[in-house]
Coordinates of C-alpha atoms in Angstrom, one line a residue:
M716 CA -125.2 -247.6 -40.5
D717 CA -125.2 -251.3 -39.1
H718 CA -125.3 -251.0 -34.2
V719 CA -127.2 -249.4 -32.3
T720 CA -126.4 -245.7 -31.9
C721 CA -125.1 -244.3 -29.0
T722 CA -128.5 -241.7 -28.6
A723 CA -130.1 -244.7 -28.8
S724 CA -128.3 -246.3 -26.1
S725 CA -127.9 -243.8 -23.6
L726 CA -131.7 -243.8 -23.2
E727 CA -132.8 -247.4 -22.8
A728 CA -129.5 -246.7 -20.6
G729 CA -131.5 -243.9 -18.3
D730 CA -128.2 -241.5 -18.8
S731 CA -129.3 -238.5 -17.7
L732 CA -128.6 -235.7 -19.0
I733 CA -128.5 -233.3 -15.9
G734 CA -124.6 -231.9 -15.2
S735 CA -123.6 -232.6 -18.2
A736 CA -122.5 -230.3 -20.0
P737 CA -118.4 -230.0 -20.3
H738 CA -116.8 -226.9 -17.5
R739 CA -116.7 -224.2 -19.4
R740 CA -116.0 -220.7 -18.8
I741 CA -114.6 -219.6 -22.2
W742 CA -115.4 -220.6 -25.2
L743 CA -112.5 -219.6 -28.2
L744 CA -114.6 -220.2 -31.2
L745 CA -112.7 -220.4 -34.4
E746 CA -113.9 -220.2 -38.6
V747 CA -112.6 -223.2 -40.2
D748 CA -114.6 -224.6 -43.2
A749 CA -112.3 -227.2 -43.8
P750 CA -112.8 -230.7 -43.1
W751 CA -112.7 -231.4 -39.6
G752 CA -110.6 -234.5 -38.5
P753 CA -111.9 -236.2 -35.4
Q754 CA -110.3 -234.5 -33.0
A755 CA -110.3 -231.0 -34.3
L756 CA -107.7 -228.7 -33.3
A757 CA -105.1 -231.6 -33.1
D758 CA -105.5 -233.1 -36.6
S759 CA -106.2 -229.2 -37.8
D760 CA -104.2 -227.6 -41.4
L761 CA -104.0 -225.3 -39.0
P762 CA -100.4 -223.5 -39.4
T763 CA -97.7 -224.5 -36.5
A764 CA -97.0 -221.0 -34.6
V765 CA -101.0 -220.6 -35.2
R766 CA -101.8 -224.0 -33.1
E767 CA -99.1 -223.8 -30.7
H768 CA -100.3 -219.9 -29.8
I769 CA -104.2 -221.6 -28.7
E770 CA -103.2 -224.6 -27.5
A771 CA -100.7 -222.1 -25.0
F772 CA -103.5 -220.5 -23.4
L773 CA -106.1 -223.3 -23.5
A774 CA -102.6 -224.6 -21.5
G775 CA -102.9 -221.4 -19.2
S776 CA -106.7 -220.8 -18.8
P777 CA -108.2 -224.5 -17.8
E778 CA -111.6 -223.6 -17.6
A779 CA -111.1 -222.7 -21.6
G780 CA -112.0 -224.5 -24.1
I781 CA -112.1 -224.1 -28.5
L782 CA -114.5 -225.4 -30.6
F783 CA -114.0 -225.2 -34.9
I784 CA -117.2 -223.4 -36.3
R785 CA -118.8 -223.1 -40.5
Q786 CA -122.0 -221.1 -41.8
Q787 CA -123.8 -222.0 -45.1
P788 CA -122.7 -221.2 -47.5
A789 CA -119.5 -219.5 -45.7
R790 CA -118.6 -215.3 -46.1
A791 CA -116.0 -214.0 -46.7
G792 CA -113.6 -212.8 -44.0
L793 CA -112.9 -215.7 -40.6
R794 CA -114.7 -215.2 -37.8
L795 CA -113.6 -215.4 -34.2
F796 CA -115.3 -215.0 -30.8
V797 CA -115.0 -215.3 -27.4
A798 CA -117.7 -215.6 -24.8
V799 CA -117.9 -216.4 -21.2
G800 CA -119.7 -217.9 -20.1
D801 CA -119.9 -215.7 -16.3
A802 CA -123.9 -216.2 -14.5
R803 CA -123.4 -212.5 -13.6
L804 CA -122.0 -210.5 -16.6
P805 CA -122.0 -213.0 -19.7
A806 CA -119.9 -211.4 -22.3
L807 CA -119.2 -212.2 -27.0
Y808 CA -116.6 -210.6 -28.0
A809 CA -115.9 -210.8 -32.5
L810 CA -113.8 -210.1 -34.7
T811 CA -113.6 -211.1 -38.7
L812 CA -110.1 -212.1 -39.3
E813 CA -108.2 -212.4 -43.4
R814 CA -105.9 -215.0 -42.0
Y815 CA -105.1 -217.5 -39.5
E816 CA -102.1 -215.3 -39.3
D817 CA -104.0 -212.6 -37.8
L818 CA -105.2 -214.4 -34.7
L819 CA -100.9 -214.9 -33.7
S820 CA -101.2 -210.9 -32.8
L821 CA -104.3 -211.9 -30.5
D822 CA -104.6 -211.5 -26.7
F823 CA -107.7 -214.1 -26.1
A824 CA -107.3 -213.5 -22.0
G825 CA -107.0 -210.3 -22.7
L826 CA -110.6 -210.6 -24.8
A827 CA -111.9 -212.8 -22.2
R828 CA -111.1 -210.2 -19.5
G829 CA -113.0 -206.9 -21.3
E830 CA -110.2 -205.8 -22.5
R831 CA -111.9 -204.6 -26.5
P832 CA -114.9 -203.4 -25.8
D833 CA -115.4 -202.4 -28.8
C834 CA -115.7 -206.2 -30.6
R835 CA -118.4 -206.7 -28.1
D836 CA -121.3 -208.7 -29.7
E837 CA -124.8 -208.4 -28.3
E838 CA -126.6 -210.5 -29.7
P839 CA -126.2 -214.3 -29.2
L840 CA -124.7 -217.7 -30.9
Y841 CA -126.9 -220.9 -31.3
L842 CA -124.3 -223.0 -31.9
I843 CA -125.1 -227.4 -32.9
C844 CA -122.8 -230.3 -33.4
T845 CA -122.0 -231.6 -36.4
H846 CA -119.0 -233.4 -35.9
G847 CA -119.4 -236.7 -38.0
K848 CA -115.9 -237.5 -37.9
R849 CA -115.5 -237.0 -34.0
D850 CA -119.2 -239.8 -33.5
Q851 CA -122.1 -240.0 -36.0
C852 CA -124.8 -239.3 -34.2
C853 CA -123.3 -235.6 -33.7
A854 CA -123.8 -235.6 -37.9
L855 CA -127.3 -237.7 -38.2
A856 CA -129.2 -235.3 -35.6
G857 CA -127.5 -232.5 -35.4
M858 CA -128.0 -231.0 -39.8
P859 CA -131.7 -231.3 -39.2
V860 CA -131.4 -228.6 -36.1
Y861 CA -129.2 -227.1 -38.0
A862 CA -131.0 -226.3 -40.6
A863 CA -134.0 -225.4 -39.2
L864 CA -132.0 -222.7 -36.9
R865 CA -130.4 -221.7 -40.3
E866 CA -134.6 -220.4 -41.1
R867 CA -135.1 -219.2 -37.9
V868 CA -132.0 -217.2 -36.4
G869 CA -129.9 -216.8 -39.9
E870 CA -126.4 -216.2 -39.5
R871 CA -126.0 -216.1 -35.7
A872 CA -126.3 -220.0 -36.3
W873 CA -123.1 -222.6 -36.0
R874 CA -122.3 -225.3 -37.3
C875 CA -119.9 -226.6 -34.3
S876 CA -117.3 -229.6 -33.7
H877 CA -117.1 -232.0 -30.5
V878 CA -119.0 -230.3 -27.3
G879 CA -119.4 -233.4 -25.5
G880 CA -121.4 -235.7 -24.7
H881 CA -122.5 -237.3 -27.9
R882 CA -124.3 -239.3 -26.7
F883 CA -127.1 -236.6 -25.7
A884 CA -127.2 -235.7 -29.9
P885 CA -127.8 -233.1 -30.9
T886 CA -125.8 -231.4 -29.0
M887 CA -126.7 -227.9 -28.6
V888 CA -124.9 -224.4 -26.5
F889 CA -126.5 -220.7 -26.5
L890 CA -123.6 -218.3 -26.0
P891 CA -122.5 -215.9 -23.9
E892 CA -124.5 -218.1 -21.4
G893 CA -123.4 -220.9 -21.7
L894 CA -126.5 -223.4 -21.7
C895 CA -125.9 -226.7 -22.3
Y896 CA -128.8 -228.5 -23.9
G897 CA -129.3 -231.9 -25.6
R898 CA -131.5 -234.5 -27.3
M899 CA -133.9 -231.9 -28.1
P900 CA -136.7 -232.6 -30.8
L901 CA -136.4 -230.1 -33.5
E902 CA -140.5 -229.7 -32.7
A903 CA -139.4 -228.3 -29.3
L904 CA -136.7 -226.2 -31.2
D905 CA -139.4 -222.7 -31.2
D906 CA -140.6 -222.9 -27.8
V907 CA -136.1 -223.6 -26.2
L908 CA -135.8 -220.2 -28.8
D909 CA -138.7 -217.9 -27.6
R910 CA -137.9 -218.3 -24.1
H911 CA -134.9 -217.4 -24.9
R912 CA -135.4 -214.2 -26.0
A913 CA -137.3 -213.5 -23.2
G914 CA -134.6 -215.2 -20.6
Q915 CA -135.9 -218.4 -19.9
L916 CA -133.9 -221.3 -20.0
A917 CA -135.7 -225.0 -20.9
P918 CA -134.9 -227.1 -17.8
R919 CA -136.1 -230.4 -19.7
W920 CA -133.9 -230.7 -22.4
L921 CA -130.9 -228.8 -19.9
R922 CA -127.5 -230.4 -19.5
G923 CA -126.0 -227.9 -18.0
R924 CA -124.7 -224.5 -17.6
S925 CA -120.9 -224.8 -18.2
A926 CA -119.0 -222.1 -16.4
W927 CA -120.9 -224.2 -13.2
P928 CA -119.0 -227.5 -11.8
Q929 CA -121.2 -230.2 -13.1
P930 CA -122.2 -230.8 -9.4
A931 CA -123.1 -227.0 -9.4
Q932 CA -124.7 -227.8 -13.1
A933 CA -126.7 -230.1 -11.5
A934 CA -128.5 -228.5 -8.7
A935 CA -129.2 -226.0 -10.5
T936 CA -131.4 -227.6 -13.0
L937 CA -133.0 -229.7 -9.9
L938 CA -133.9 -227.4 -8.5
R939 CA -135.2 -225.1 -10.9
Q940 CA -137.6 -228.1 -11.2
R941 CA -138.4 -228.6 -8.5
D942 CA -139.1 -224.6 -7.2
D943 CA -139.8 -224.4 -11.0
L944 CA -137.4 -221.6 -12.0
A945 CA -137.3 -220.6 -15.2
A946 CA -135.3 -217.4 -15.5
I947 CA -131.9 -217.8 -17.1
D948 CA -130.0 -215.2 -14.3
G949 CA -132.4 -216.9 -11.4
L950 CA -129.4 -219.1 -10.1
Q951 CA -126.6 -217.4 -9.2
L952 CA -123.8 -220.1 -8.3
L953 CA -122.4 -218.8 -4.2
D954 CA -120.2 -222.4 -3.1
L955 CA -119.7 -225.5 -3.9
Q956 CA -118.7 -227.9 -1.0
S957 CA -118.1 -231.4 -1.3
D958 CA -120.2 -233.7 1.3
G959 CA -118.5 -237.1 1.0
E960 CA -118.4 -239.5 -1.8
E961 CA -120.3 -238.9 -4.5
R962 CA -122.3 -236.3 -2.6
W963 CA -121.9 -232.2 -2.6
V964 CA -123.1 -229.8 -0.9
V965 CA -124.6 -226.4 -3.2
T966 CA -125.3 -222.6 -2.6
F967 CA -127.3 -220.2 -4.9
D968 CA -128.5 -217.1 -4.6
A969 CA -131.8 -217.5 -5.4
P970 CA -134.5 -214.8 -6.4
G971 CA -135.7 -213.7 -2.5
R972 CA -133.1 -216.4 -1.1
T973 CA -130.3 -218.1 -1.0
S974 CA -131.0 -221.6 -1.0
Q975 CA -129.0 -224.3 -0.2
V976 CA -129.6 -227.9 -1.1
R977 CA -128.0 -231.4 -1.2
L978 CA -127.3 -234.0 -3.5
R979 CA -126.0 -236.9 -4.3
R980 CA -124.7 -238.5 -8.0
L981 CA -125.3 -242.3 -8.4
T982 CA -123.9 -244.4 -11.1
G983 CA -125.4 -247.6 -12.7
N984 CA -124.7 -251.0 -12.4
T985 CA -124.9 -251.8 -16.2
T986 CA -122.5 -250.4 -19.3
Y987 CA -124.1 -248.9 -22.1
R988 CA -122.5 -248.6 -25.4
S989 CA -121.6 -244.5 -25.6
S990 CA -119.6 -244.0 -28.3
C991 CA -120.9 -244.4 -32.2
I992 CA -116.1 -245.2 -32.9
G993 CA -114.1 -248.2 -30.6
D994 CA -116.1 -249.6 -27.9
K995 CA -116.4 -247.1 -25.7
V996 CA -118.2 -248.1 -22.6
A997 CA -120.3 -246.1 -19.6
A998 CA -122.6 -246.6 -16.9
P999 CA -125.5 -244.4 -16.7
L1000 CA -125.6 -241.3 -14.4
S1001 CA -128.6 -239.9 -12.3
W1002 CA -128.5 -236.8 -10.0
E1003 CA -131.0 -236.6 -7.1
L1004 CA -131.8 -234.5 -4.4
L1005 CA -131.2 -235.0 -0.1
P1006 CA -133.6 -233.8 2.8
S1007 CA -132.3 -230.5 4.2

């Protein structure tokens, strides 16, 4: 590598993890063992009718997104998961297909609404982005974490395509809750997994809860850090309102009370290299709580 990586540039620039998770309530996960192009779905060799079926669902579901997934070693059949990250009732549904054309008979929206309770999967999934064709930082930082995850959670660990935010690699998603983590060192993995099994999260490495817009993600993480709230279900989003340029008022249902916070997003005056591919640059972002 003949340049400073985007992960190093992001960290040096002070670009904050907080509030950086993609806004995605529904996660469609499809096992694709063939090589992934830079744009996983668009560059894939999936049958045209299958790709169009998936694209039609995504076009009609603005809070949904797709990730390609794979494991080492691969198992028989093609796995499909639909994860719904609603904070009060997160859910995960799993199917095994014989061929990609089987997708044509599936109603993804119906799966997300819980119309196939026989497919309910009660165990969490742990995804780690290793999409090197999208950005080399994802493969370099992601593969060691994937190997460690496999040792700890077995087949519940999956490599995945681009989550978003490769400058925060390694990027991880815990489903069905949609908890997105970034920059997490290997030595923190056991602690984060233990917390998750106990119904708690790790705010230090948390990008946000993907079902919520980014201002709500940021408000929740800052509130958790301020009030030492670690329970995954300890905050429920009640309201999000703009309060002027780059300012918001966010209301949560917190343990024993309703909690309202005001926050603003700060944009740095300089730029940094935000991708290892091409010449993309970005200004570092951060968030702060304001006096109530």
